[in-house]
């Protein structure tokens, strides 16, 4: 099975728990899931970028831009954590609604990465918890990525680039040519409330709550997608209360 790396932010620890749980609950094969914890990546010498807090929000001095989460940049550390094979990255604010093993049917070794090629809508001015949307090339492509770590083009991404390039260049996969990026179906990174095409939950493999969700205090949403996330969290909580062993 493709190992899965999930972005971690201490402010959304429960959101990550639910994402990980949703994958384990639906998988047909054993999974290897690892949160990308910024402090651990810094201790390993992989991440060395400065990060500050400005007006109560995370700020990247290199990008001269805000960061919605601690894993805004650390997601690009995946190639420095494994030597070969395929690996998946996803944001923590997702729900796996189908078997993650189905990703194996989609991999194409001719590509360096594979992602849903979203077209950002200009109306998306604000996202999760009042965060301002940042517009850049290939917006949201990096929120779910299949990495082909054996592809020679990914060797162009150096640790220096990881730690010195502006975030917009990393999110645009600037080290790759267009033909080196394969396309995943929209169902594998469906942006709840933001995708250009609307899908029924029954047709979605991975729902991405990029604009936020019911874990936020005062969240006003009351859609079927909010209900899906809340139901998943309730099932997880019931297992936790029964002291059932859940994979780490």
CSV table of C-alpha atoms in Angstrom, one decimal:
chain,number,residue,atom,x,y,z
A,1,UNK,CA,0.0,0.0,0.0
A,2,UNK,CA,1.1,3.6,-0.7
A,3,UNK,CA,2.3,5.2,2.6
A,4,UNK,CA,0.2,8.2,3.5
A,5,UNK,CA,1.6,11.4,5.0
A,6,UNK,CA,-1.0,13.8,6.6
A,7,UNK,CA,-0.3,17.4,7.3
A,8,UNK,CA,-0.3,18.2,11.1
A,9,UNK,CA,-1.1,21.4,12.9
A,10,UNK,CA,-1.6,21.4,16.7
A,11,UNK,CA,-4.7,23.6,16.3
A,12,UNK,CA,-6.3,20.8,14.2
A,13,UNK,CA,-5.1,17.7,16.0
A,14,UNK,CA,-8.7,16.3,16.2
A,15,UNK,CA,-9.2,16.9,12.5
A,16,UNK,CA,-6.2,14.8,11.7
A,17,UNK,CA,-7.5,12.1,14.1
A,18,UNK,CA,-10.7,11.9,12.1
A,19,UNK,CA,-8.9,11.9,8.7
A,20,UNK,CA,-6.6,9.1,9.8
A,21,UNK,CA,-9.6,7.2,11.3
A,22,UNK,CA,-11.6,7.5,8.1
A,23,UNK,CA,-8.8,5.9,6.1
A,24,UNK,CA,-8.4,3.0,8.5
A,25,UNK,CA,-12.1,2.4,8.7
A,26,UNK,CA,-12.4,2.0,4.9
A,27,UNK,CA,-9.1,0.3,3.9
A,28,UNK,CA,-8.9,-3.2,2.5
A,29,UNK,CA,-5.2,-3.5,3.2
A,30,UNK,CA,-2.9,-2.5,6.1
A,31,UNK,CA,-2.0,1.2,6.0
A,32,UNK,CA,1.1,3.2,7.0
A,33,UNK,CA,0.0,6.7,8.0
A,34,UNK,CA,2.4,9.3,9.4
A,35,UNK,CA,1.6,12.9,10.4
A,36,UNK,CA,4.0,15.5,9.2
A,37,UNK,CA,4.9,17.2,12.4
A,38,UNK,CA,6.9,20.4,11.7
A,39,UNK,CA,8.9,20.3,14.9
A,40,UNK,CA,10.0,16.7,14.1
A,41,UNK,CA,11.1,17.7,10.6
A,42,UNK,CA,13.0,20.6,12.0
A,43,UNK,CA,14.8,18.3,14.5
A,44,UNK,CA,15.7,16.0,11.6
A,45,UNK,CA,17.2,19.0,9.7
A,46,UNK,CA,14.8,18.6,6.8
A,47,UNK,CA,12.8,21.8,7.5
A,48,UNK,CA,14.9,25.0,8.3
A,49,UNK,CA,12.6,27.8,7.1
A,50,UNK,CA,11.9,30.7,9.4
A,51,UNK,CA,8.3,31.1,10.6
A,52,UNK,CA,6.9,33.9,12.7
A,53,UNK,CA,3.5,34.9,14.1
A,54,UNK,CA,2.2,38.2,12.8
A,55,UNK,CA,-1.1,39.7,14.0
A,56,UNK,CA,-1.9,36.3,15.5
A,57,UNK,CA,-1.4,34.4,12.3
A,58,UNK,CA,1.5,32.3,11.0
A,59,UNK,CA,3.7,34.2,8.5
A,60,UNK,CA,6.4,33.0,6.1
A,61,UNK,CA,9.1,35.7,5.8
A,62,UNK,CA,10.5,34.0,2.7
A,63,UNK,CA,7.2,34.1,0.9
A,64,UNK,CA,6.1,37.4,2.5
A,65,UNK,CA,2.7,35.8,2.9
A,66,UNK,CA,0.5,34.2,5.6
A,67,UNK,CA,0.4,30.5,6.2
A,68,UNK,CA,-3.0,28.9,7.0
A,69,UNK,CA,-1.3,25.9,8.7
A,70,UNK,CA,2.1,24.6,9.9
A,71,UNK,CA,2.2,22.2,7.0
A,72,UNK,CA,1.8,24.9,4.4
A,73,UNK,CA,5.4,24.1,3.3
A,74,UNK,CA,6.3,20.9,5.2
A,75,UNK,CA,4.1,18.9,2.8
A,76,UNK,CA,7.0,19.2,0.3
A,77,UNK,CA,9.3,17.3,2.7
A,78,UNK,CA,7.8,14.0,1.6
A,79,UNK,CA,10.6,13.3,-1.0
A,80,UNK,CA,13.2,13.8,1.7
A,81,UNK,CA,11.6,11.2,4.0
A,82,UNK,CA,11.5,8.2,1.6
A,83,UNK,CA,14.1,6.8,-0.9
A,84,UNK,CA,11.7,5.5,-3.5
A,85,UNK,CA,8.3,4.1,-4.4
A,86,UNK,CA,5.1,6.0,-4.3
A,87,UNK,CA,3.8,8.1,-1.3
A,88,UNK,CA,0.7,10.1,-0.7
A,89,UNK,CA,0.3,13.5,1.0
A,90,UNK,CA,-3.0,15.0,2.0
A,91,UNK,CA,-4.1,17.9,4.2
A,92,UNK,CA,-5.5,16.9,7.5
A,93,UNK,CA,-9.0,18.4,6.8
A,94,UNK,CA,-10.1,15.5,4.7
A,95,UNK,CA,-12.3,12.4,4.9
A,96,UNK,CA,-11.6,9.2,3.1
A,97,UNK,CA,-14.9,8.0,1.9
A,98,UNK,CA,-13.6,5.1,-0.3
A,99,UNK,CA,-10.9,2.5,0.2
A,100,UNK,CA,-7.4,4.2,0.0
A,101,UNK,CA,-6.1,1.0,-1.7
A,102,UNK,CA,-8.0,2.2,-4.8
A,103,UNK,CA,-5.2,4.7,-5.3
A,104,UNK,CA,-3.0,1.8,-6.5
A,105,UNK,CA,-5.2,1.6,-9.6
A,106,UNK,CA,-4.4,5.2,-10.5
A,107,UNK,CA,-0.6,5.4,-10.3
A,108,UNK,CA,1.2,6.0,-13.6
A,109,UNK,CA,5.1,5.7,-13.4
A,110,UNK,CA,5.5,8.1,-16.3
A,111,UNK,CA,4.6,11.0,-14.0
A,112,UNK,CA,6.6,12.6,-11.2
A,113,UNK,CA,3.5,13.5,-9.2
A,114,UNK,CA,-0.2,13.1,-9.7
A,115,UNK,CA,-2.9,15.5,-8.4
A,116,UNK,CA,-6.4,16.8,-9.1
A,117,UNK,CA,-5.8,19.8,-11.3
A,118,UNK,CA,-8.2,22.3,-9.7
A,119,UNK,CA,-9.2,25.6,-11.2
A,120,UNK,CA,-9.5,28.1,-8.4
A,121,UNK,CA,-12.7,30.3,-8.4
A,122,UNK,CA,-12.1,34.0,-7.9
A,123,UNK,CA,-15.0,34.2,-5.5
A,124,UNK,CA,-13.0,32.2,-2.8
A,125,UNK,CA,-11.7,35.1,-0.8
A,126,UNK,CA,-11.9,33.6,2.6
A,127,UNK,CA,-11.2,30.1,3.8
A,128,UNK,CA,-11.0,28.1,7.1
A,129,UNK,CA,-11.4,30.1,10.3
A,130,UNK,CA,-11.4,33.4,8.5
A,131,UNK,CA,-8.1,32.8,6.8
A,132,UNK,CA,-7.5,34.9,3.7
A,133,UNK,CA,-7.2,32.9,0.5
A,134,UNK,CA,-3.9,33.2,-1.4
A,135,UNK,CA,-4.0,33.0,-5.1
A,136,UNK,CA,-1.2,31.3,-7.0
A,137,UNK,CA,-0.6,29.0,-10.0
A,138,UNK,CA,-1.8,25.4,-9.4
A,139,UNK,CA,-3.8,26.4,-6.3
A,140,UNK,CA,-5.0,23.4,-4.3
A,141,UNK,CA,-3.1,20.9,-6.4
A,142,UNK,CA,-0.7,20.3,-3.5
A,143,UNK,CA,-3.4,19.4,-1.0
A,144,UNK,CA,-3.6,15.8,-2.2
A,145,UNK,CA,-0.5,14.5,-4.0
A,146,UNK,CA,0.7,11.1,-5.2
A,147,UNK,CA,4.5,11.3,-5.2
A,148,UNK,CA,6.5,9.1,-7.6
A,149,UNK,CA,9.8,9.1,-5.6
A,150,UNK,CA,11.6,7.1,-8.3
A,151,UNK,CA,11.0,9.7,-11.0
A,152,UNK,CA,14.2,11.4,-11.9
A,153,UNK,CA,12.5,14.8,-12.1
A,154,UNK,CA,11.8,14.9,-8.4
A,155,UNK,CA,15.5,14.8,-7.8
A,156,UNK,CA,15.6,18.4,-9.0
A,157,UNK,CA,13.8,19.4,-5.8
A,158,UNK,CA,16.7,20.0,-3.3
A,159,UNK,CA,16.6,20.6,0.4
A,160,UNK,CA,17.9,24.2,-0.3
A,161,UNK,CA,14.9,24.8,-2.6
A,162,UNK,CA,12.5,23.4,0.1
A,163,UNK,CA,13.9,25.9,2.6
A,164,UNK,CA,14.5,29.0,0.4
A,165,UNK,CA,11.8,29.0,-2.4
A,166,UNK,CA,8.7,31.1,-1.8
A,167,UNK,CA,5.7,28.9,-1.0
A,168,UNK,CA,3.9,29.9,-4.2
A,169,UNK,CA,6.8,28.3,-6.3
A,170,UNK,CA,6.6,25.1,-4.3
A,171,UNK,CA,2.9,24.8,-4.5
A,172,UNK,CA,3.1,25.3,-8.2
A,173,UNK,CA,5.6,22.4,-8.4
A,174,UNK,CA,8.0,24.8,-10.2
A,175,UNK,CA,10.7,22.1,-10.5
A,176,UNK,CA,8.4,20.1,-12.8
A,177,UNK,CA,7.3,20.5,-16.4
A,178,UNK,CA,3.5,20.4,-17.2
A,179,UNK,CA,3.8,17.0,-18.9
A,180,UNK,CA,5.4,15.5,-15.7
A,181,UNK,CA,2.3,16.1,-13.7
A,182,UNK,CA,-0.4,13.5,-14.0
A,183,UNK,CA,-4.1,14.1,-13.3
A,184,UNK,CA,-6.2,12.4,-10.6
A,185,UNK,CA,-10.0,12.3,-10.8
A,186,UNK,CA,-11.8,15.1,-8.9
A,187,UNK,CA,-13.3,12.4,-6.6
A,188,UNK,CA,-9.8,12.1,-4.9
A,189,UNK,CA,-9.7,15.7,-3.8
A,190,UNK,CA,-13.2,17.0,-3.9
A,191,UNK,CA,-13.1,20.6,-2.5
A,192,UNK,CA,-16.3,20.8,-0.4
A,193,UNK,CA,-18.1,24.0,-1.3
A,194,UNK,CA,-15.2,25.1,-3.6
A,195,UNK,CA,-14.9,22.6,-6.5
A,196,UNK,CA,-16.0,23.9,-9.9
A,197,UNK,CA,-18.1,20.7,-10.4
A,198,UNK,CA,-20.5,19.4,-7.7
A,199,UNK,CA,-20.4,15.7,-6.8
A,200,UNK,CA,-22.6,13.6,-4.7
A,201,UNK,CA,-21.0,12.2,-1.6
A,202,UNK,CA,-21.6,8.7,-3.0
A,203,UNK,CA,-19.2,9.5,-5.9
A,204,UNK,CA,-16.5,11.1,-3.7
A,205,UNK,CA,-13.4,9.1,-2.6
A,206,UNK,CA,-11.8,11.8,-0.6
A,207,UNK,CA,-13.6,14.9,0.6
A,208,UNK,CA,-11.4,18.0,1.4
A,209,UNK,CA,-12.9,20.6,3.7
A,210,UNK,CA,-10.7,23.3,2.4
A,211,UNK,CA,-13.0,26.1,3.5
A,212,UNK,CA,-13.5,24.8,7.0
A,213,UNK,CA,-15.8,22.5,8.9
A,214,UNK,CA,-17.8,21.7,12.0
A,215,UNK,CA,-14.7,21.5,14.2
A,216,UNK,CA,-14.5,25.3,14.2
A,217,UNK,CA,-16.3,27.1,17.0
A,218,UNK,CA,-19.3,29.0,15.6
A,219,UNK,CA,-19.2,27.1,12.3
A,220,UNK,CA,-22.4,28.0,10.5
A,221,UNK,CA,-22.4,25.2,8.0
A,222,UNK,CA,-25.2,22.6,8.1
A,223,UNK,CA,-24.8,20.7,4.9
A,224,UNK,CA,-24.7,17.0,4.2
A,225,UNK,CA,-20.9,17.3,4.2
A,226,UNK,CA,-20.8,18.8,7.7
A,227,UNK,CA,-23.0,15.9,8.8
A,228,UNK,CA,-20.6,13.4,7.2
A,229,UNK,CA,-17.7,14.8,9.1
A,230,UNK,CA,-19.6,15.0,12.4
A,231,UNK,CA,-20.8,11.4,12.0
A,232,UNK,CA,-17.3,10.2,11.4
A,233,UNK,CA,-16.0,12.0,14.5
A,234,UNK,CA,-18.9,10.5,16.5
A,235,UNK,CA,-18.0,7.0,15.4
A,236,UNK,CA,-14.4,7.6,16.3
A,237,UNK,CA,-15.3,9.0,19.7
A,238,UNK,CA,-17.5,5.9,20.5
A,239,UNK,CA,-14.5,3.7,19.8
A,240,UNK,CA,-12.3,5.8,21.9
A,241,UNK,CA,-14.8,5.6,24.8
A,242,UNK,CA,-14.8,1.8,24.6
A,243,UNK,CA,-10.9,1.9,24.8
A,244,UNK,CA,-10.7,0.1,21.4
A,245,UNK,CA,-7.2,0.0,20.0
A,246,UNK,CA,-6.9,2.3,17.1
A,247,UNK,CA,-3.8,2.3,14.9
A,248,UNK,CA,-1.4,5.2,15.7
